[in-house]
Amino acid sequence: MFNQVDFGKRVRAFRLKNNYSQKEIAFRIGVSEQAVSKWECGECLPDVYNLKLLSQILHISVDSLMDTELQEPEKLIETIMIGGARFDIVEKPETIFAGKIIYAKDFTNADSFNSAIDAVTEDEKQAAFNILSEAALPIYDINLSVNFWLDEKTRAYGFVREVMTEDQPDGADVYKMPASLFIRAYTDKGTAQLISKEHCEIWELFAYIRDFFMPAHGFKMAENGAQELEVFDTFEHKSGYAYMPVIRA
């Protein structure tokens, strides 16, 4: 028989395993911190929608929390292991991103473009996020690299979040990314060891995927408008997923 108190204990255990606070979980799902506390104390249960979001944030299946199926927004096609590193081949649906996007065409050279990216402050990012309409849940901060493997003048760089609609307030930049195949990798110890590190940043995985993984497994860069994504799963941007858009060679 299902035990509500045991459910709460599992939620707390997986939260601590992922180094999340109750406040972070509450923010990413879109509920109050008190609601998360009540789940963990066994006082009440999340509804089905919030249960699905909770499982995504904690990187586990709903079956690990409760006897229910999780409907993933991305379709897993294949998993390739290299030592202790996991690389997933996934189909990602059409996605809309919004926030602050900087375009290389607005600058005289690559150096000034890169300087403008580095000059964006956390306050400016948050100001852009605060005006967004209909943010997709759970909420993740995303760095969007547009055409960084193509001509410099076509490049852009964005500090964005996923949203449900292109209809955003004035001041919010929007990028609509088509459905595509991606290579997805996580910044855990296994992937860090591939680049001879104990820990790694998301952006460091892009070079390994492009220069080593893709040629070895029959992939090349996509040119359909899909872009490189750094999807952070902590407020401090200490870990997350690298998404590289590809087609089969």
Short mmCIF file of C-alpha atoms in Angstrom, two decimals:
data_model
loop_
_atom_site.label_atom_id
_atom_site.label_comp_id
_atom_site.label_asym_id
_atom_site.label_seq_id
_atom_site.Cartn_x
_atom_site.Cartn_y
_atom_site.Cartn_z
CA MET A 1 0.00 0.00 0.00
CA PHE A 2 1.23 3.50 -0.85
CA ASN A 3 2.59 5.38 2.16
CA GLN A 4 2.41 9.17 1.99
CA VAL A 5 5.07 9.69 4.66
CA ASP A 6 7.49 7.39 2.83
CA PHE A 7 6.84 9.35 -0.34
CA GLY A 8 7.88 12.54 1.46
CA LYS A 9 11.07 10.88 2.71
CA ARG A 10 11.98 9.84 -0.84
CA VAL A 11 11.42 13.37 -2.14
CA ARG A 12 13.68 14.77 0.58
CA ALA A 13 16.37 12.13 -0.05
CA PHE A 14 16.50 12.79 -3.79
CA ARG A 15 16.44 16.57 -3.20
CA LEU A 16 19.44 16.36 -0.89
CA LYS A 17 21.22 14.02 -3.29
CA ASN A 18 20.93 16.73 -5.95
CA ASN A 19 22.02 19.47 -3.50
CA TYR A 20 18.78 21.44 -3.88
CA SER A 21 17.09 23.53 -1.22
CA GLN A 22 13.32 23.46 -0.78
CA LYS A 23 13.31 27.05 -2.08
CA GLU A 24 15.00 26.03 -5.36
CA ILE A 25 12.57 23.15 -5.91
CA ALA A 26 9.61 25.44 -5.20
CA PHE A 27 10.86 28.08 -7.67
CA ARG A 28 11.50 25.64 -10.50
CA ILE A 29 8.07 24.03 -10.17
CA GLY A 30 6.18 27.25 -9.52
CA VAL A 31 4.79 26.50 -6.06
CA SER A 32 5.44 27.87 -2.57
CA GLU A 33 8.30 26.67 -0.40
CA GLN A 34 5.65 25.67 2.16
CA ALA A 35 4.10 23.29 -0.39
CA VAL A 36 7.43 21.47 -0.87
CA SER A 37 7.83 21.26 2.91
CA LYS A 38 4.38 19.67 3.23
CA TRP A 39 5.24 17.09 0.54
CA GLU A 40 8.40 16.10 2.38
CA CYS A 41 6.60 15.90 5.75
CA GLY A 42 3.94 13.62 4.25
CA GLU A 43 1.15 16.09 4.96
CA CYS A 44 -0.04 16.16 1.34
CA LEU A 45 0.90 15.06 -2.17
CA PRO A 46 1.71 17.09 -5.29
CA ASP A 47 -0.84 16.89 -8.08
CA VAL A 48 0.01 14.82 -11.16
CA TYR A 49 1.41 17.80 -13.07
CA ASN A 50 3.70 18.91 -10.25
CA LEU A 51 4.75 15.29 -9.68
CA LYS A 52 6.01 15.14 -13.26
CA LEU A 53 7.91 18.40 -12.86
CA LEU A 54 9.40 17.19 -9.59
CA SER A 55 10.71 14.01 -11.19
CA GLN A 56 12.34 15.97 -14.03
CA ILE A 57 14.11 18.31 -11.63
CA LEU A 58 15.38 15.41 -9.49
CA HIS A 59 16.57 13.44 -12.57
CA ILE A 60 14.54 10.33 -11.69
CA SER A 61 11.45 8.62 -13.01
CA VAL A 62 8.04 9.11 -11.46
CA ASP A 63 8.13 5.37 -10.70
CA SER A 64 10.92 6.13 -8.24
CA LEU A 65 8.53 8.39 -6.33
CA MET A 66 5.06 7.03 -7.13
CA ASP A 67 3.45 4.40 -9.39
CA THR A 68 2.86 6.61 -12.44
CA GLU A 69 4.33 7.10 -15.94
CA LEU A 70 6.37 10.19 -16.83
CA GLN A 71 5.78 11.76 -20.24
CA GLU A 72 9.13 13.18 -21.33
CA PRO A 73 9.09 16.31 -23.53
CA GLU A 74 12.13 14.87 -25.30
CA LYS A 75 12.24 11.48 -26.95
CA LEU A 76 15.27 9.36 -26.10
CA ILE A 77 16.52 7.64 -29.26
CA GLU A 78 19.78 6.04 -28.11
CA THR A 79 22.27 6.08 -25.25
CA ILE A 80 26.01 5.71 -25.89
CA MET A 81 28.38 5.12 -22.98
CA ILE A 82 32.07 6.04 -23.11
CA GLY A 83 33.60 4.73 -19.91
CA GLY A 84 31.53 6.34 -17.17
CA ALA A 85 30.21 9.12 -19.44
CA ARG A 86 26.68 8.96 -20.82
CA PHE A 87 25.65 10.56 -24.10
CA ASP A 88 21.97 10.55 -25.03
CA ILE A 89 20.69 11.00 -28.57
CA VAL A 90 17.36 12.79 -28.19
CA GLU A 91 14.68 14.30 -30.37
CA LYS A 92 13.78 17.74 -29.01
CA PRO A 93 10.52 19.37 -30.17
CA GLU A 94 10.18 22.91 -31.49
CA THR A 95 11.15 25.23 -28.65
CA ILE A 96 10.71 28.96 -28.03
CA PHE A 97 13.35 30.82 -26.02
CA ALA A 98 13.12 34.38 -24.70
CA GLY A 99 15.32 36.71 -22.67
CA LYS A 100 18.33 38.82 -23.66
CA ILE A 101 19.96 37.94 -26.99
CA ILE A 102 23.05 39.70 -28.40
CA TYR A 103 23.69 39.59 -32.17
CA ALA A 104 27.15 39.75 -33.73
CA LYS A 105 25.83 41.79 -36.69
CA ASP A 106 25.34 44.71 -34.30
CA PHE A 107 29.10 44.92 -33.57
CA THR A 108 32.10 45.89 -35.66
CA ASN A 109 34.14 42.75 -34.90
CA ALA A 110 34.16 39.48 -32.98
CA ASP A 111 36.10 40.94 -30.06
CA SER A 112 33.52 43.64 -29.38
CA PHE A 113 30.72 41.08 -29.71
CA ASN A 114 32.38 38.77 -27.19
CA SER A 115 33.04 41.71 -24.85
CA ALA A 116 29.35 42.63 -24.96
CA ILE A 117 28.43 39.08 -23.95
CA ASP A 118 30.86 39.14 -21.02
CA ALA A 119 29.56 42.55 -19.91
CA VAL A 120 25.99 41.38 -19.31
CA THR A 121 25.38 41.46 -15.55
CA GLU A 122 23.27 39.11 -13.43
CA ASP A 123 20.90 42.00 -12.75
CA GLU A 124 20.40 42.52 -16.49
CA LYS A 125 19.69 38.81 -16.98
CA GLN A 126 17.16 38.77 -14.14
CA ALA A 127 15.49 41.92 -15.46
CA ALA A 128 15.01 40.18 -18.81
CA PHE A 129 13.65 37.04 -17.15
CA ASN A 130 11.26 38.98 -14.91
CA ILE A 131 9.23 40.34 -17.84
CA LEU A 132 8.79 37.00 -19.64
CA SER A 133 5.29 35.74 -20.28
CA GLU A 134 4.23 32.09 -19.90
CA ALA A 135 7.56 30.57 -18.87
CA ALA A 136 7.74 26.81 -19.41
CA LEU A 137 8.01 24.73 -16.24
CA PRO A 138 10.23 23.57 -14.68
CA ILE A 139 12.28 26.76 -15.08
CA TYR A 140 15.90 26.52 -16.20
CA ASP A 141 18.41 29.24 -17.07
CA ILE A 142 19.79 28.58 -20.56
CA ASN A 143 22.74 29.98 -22.51
CA LEU A 144 21.88 29.89 -26.22
CA SER A 145 24.75 29.86 -28.75
CA VAL A 146 23.53 30.68 -32.26
CA ASN A 147 25.67 29.70 -35.28
CA PHE A 148 28.96 29.63 -33.39
CA TRP A 149 30.26 27.04 -35.87
CA LEU A 150 29.28 29.23 -38.87
CA ASP A 151 30.18 32.71 -40.14
CA GLU A 152 30.89 35.25 -37.39
CA LYS A 153 28.30 37.78 -38.60
CA THR A 154 25.47 35.26 -38.25
CA ARG A 155 26.26 34.54 -34.60
CA ALA A 156 24.26 35.44 -31.51
CA TYR A 157 24.38 34.64 -27.84
CA GLY A 158 21.43 34.60 -25.50
CA PHE A 159 20.64 34.39 -21.80
CA VAL A 160 17.20 32.84 -22.09
CA ARG A 161 14.49 30.64 -20.66
CA GLU A 162 12.01 28.42 -22.43
CA VAL A 163 8.58 29.99 -22.91
CA MET A 164 5.26 28.73 -24.27
CA THR A 165 4.56 31.58 -26.69
CA GLU A 166 6.40 33.95 -29.06
CA ASP A 167 4.10 36.75 -27.87
CA GLN A 168 6.41 38.34 -25.31
CA PRO A 169 6.51 41.85 -23.79
CA ASP A 170 8.55 44.65 -25.35
CA GLY A 171 12.18 44.28 -24.33
CA ALA A 172 12.22 40.49 -24.46
CA ASP A 173 14.19 38.95 -27.34
CA VAL A 174 12.76 35.76 -28.84
CA TYR A 175 14.37 32.85 -30.67
CA LYS A 176 12.22 30.05 -32.13
CA MET A 177 14.22 26.85 -32.50
CA PRO A 178 12.96 24.09 -34.80
CA ALA A 179 12.59 20.46 -33.75
CA SER A 180 15.88 18.64 -34.09
CA LEU A 181 18.06 15.73 -33.10
CA PHE A 182 20.54 16.52 -30.30
CA ILE A 183 23.42 14.91 -28.48
CA ARG A 184 22.84 15.52 -24.76
CA ALA A 185 25.51 15.18 -22.07
CA TYR A 186 25.55 16.04 -18.37
CA THR A 187 28.37 17.64 -16.38
CA ASP A 188 29.02 14.76 -14.02
CA LYS A 189 32.32 13.15 -13.07
CA GLY A 190 32.19 10.70 -15.98
CA THR A 191 32.05 13.40 -18.66
CA ALA A 192 34.59 15.58 -16.82
CA GLN A 193 37.12 12.75 -16.91
CA LEU A 194 36.89 12.67 -20.71
CA ILE A 195 38.51 16.11 -20.79
CA SER A 196 40.93 15.24 -17.97
CA LYS A 197 39.15 17.19 -15.26
CA GLU A 198 37.51 16.43 -11.94
CA HIS A 199 34.72 18.91 -12.66
CA CYS A 200 33.77 20.68 -15.88
CA GLU A 201 31.62 23.51 -17.17
CA ILE A 202 28.86 22.79 -19.68
CA TRP A 203 30.57 24.72 -22.48
CA GLU A 204 33.66 22.54 -22.15
CA LEU A 205 31.69 19.53 -23.35
CA PHE A 206 30.87 21.11 -26.72
CA ALA A 207 34.41 20.76 -28.07
CA TYR A 208 34.64 17.11 -26.98
CA ILE A 209 31.26 16.28 -28.55
CA ARG A 210 32.09 18.06 -31.81
CA ASP A 211 35.73 16.97 -32.22
CA PHE A 212 35.67 13.43 -30.82
CA PHE A 213 32.22 12.02 -30.14
CA MET A 214 30.51 13.08 -33.36
CA PRO A 215 33.13 11.74 -35.84
CA ALA A 216 33.43 8.48 -33.91
CA HIS A 217 29.67 7.83 -33.95
CA GLY A 218 28.59 9.15 -37.32
CA PHE A 219 27.14 12.60 -36.60
CA LYS A 220 27.68 16.08 -38.01
CA MET A 221 26.37 19.51 -37.07
CA ALA A 222 22.77 20.32 -37.94
CA GLU A 223 22.08 23.38 -40.09
CA ASN A 224 18.32 23.59 -39.58
CA GLY A 225 18.30 26.47 -37.10
CA ALA A 226 18.74 24.31 -34.00
CA GLN A 227 21.50 25.61 -31.74
CA GLU A 228 23.88 24.72 -28.92
CA LEU A 229 22.30 24.94 -25.47
CA GLU A 230 23.75 25.12 -21.98
CA VAL A 231 20.85 24.14 -19.71
CA PHE A 232 21.71 24.84 -16.06
CA ASP A 233 19.99 22.81 -13.36
CA THR A 234 21.21 24.82 -10.34
CA PHE A 235 20.84 28.49 -9.45
CA GLU A 236 24.61 28.80 -9.20
CA HIS A 237 25.09 27.37 -12.74
CA LYS A 238 27.47 24.73 -11.37
CA SER A 239 26.04 21.85 -13.41
CA GLY A 240 23.67 21.04 -16.23
CA TYR A 241 23.24 19.65 -19.73
CA ALA A 242 25.05 20.36 -22.98
CA TYR A 243 22.84 20.02 -26.07
CA MET A 244 24.54 19.80 -29.47
CA PRO A 245 22.27 19.85 -32.58
CA VAL A 246 23.21 17.12 -35.04
CA ILE A 247 22.19 15.01 -38.00
CA ARG A 248 23.46 11.54 -38.84
CA ALA A 249 26.35 11.71 -41.27
#
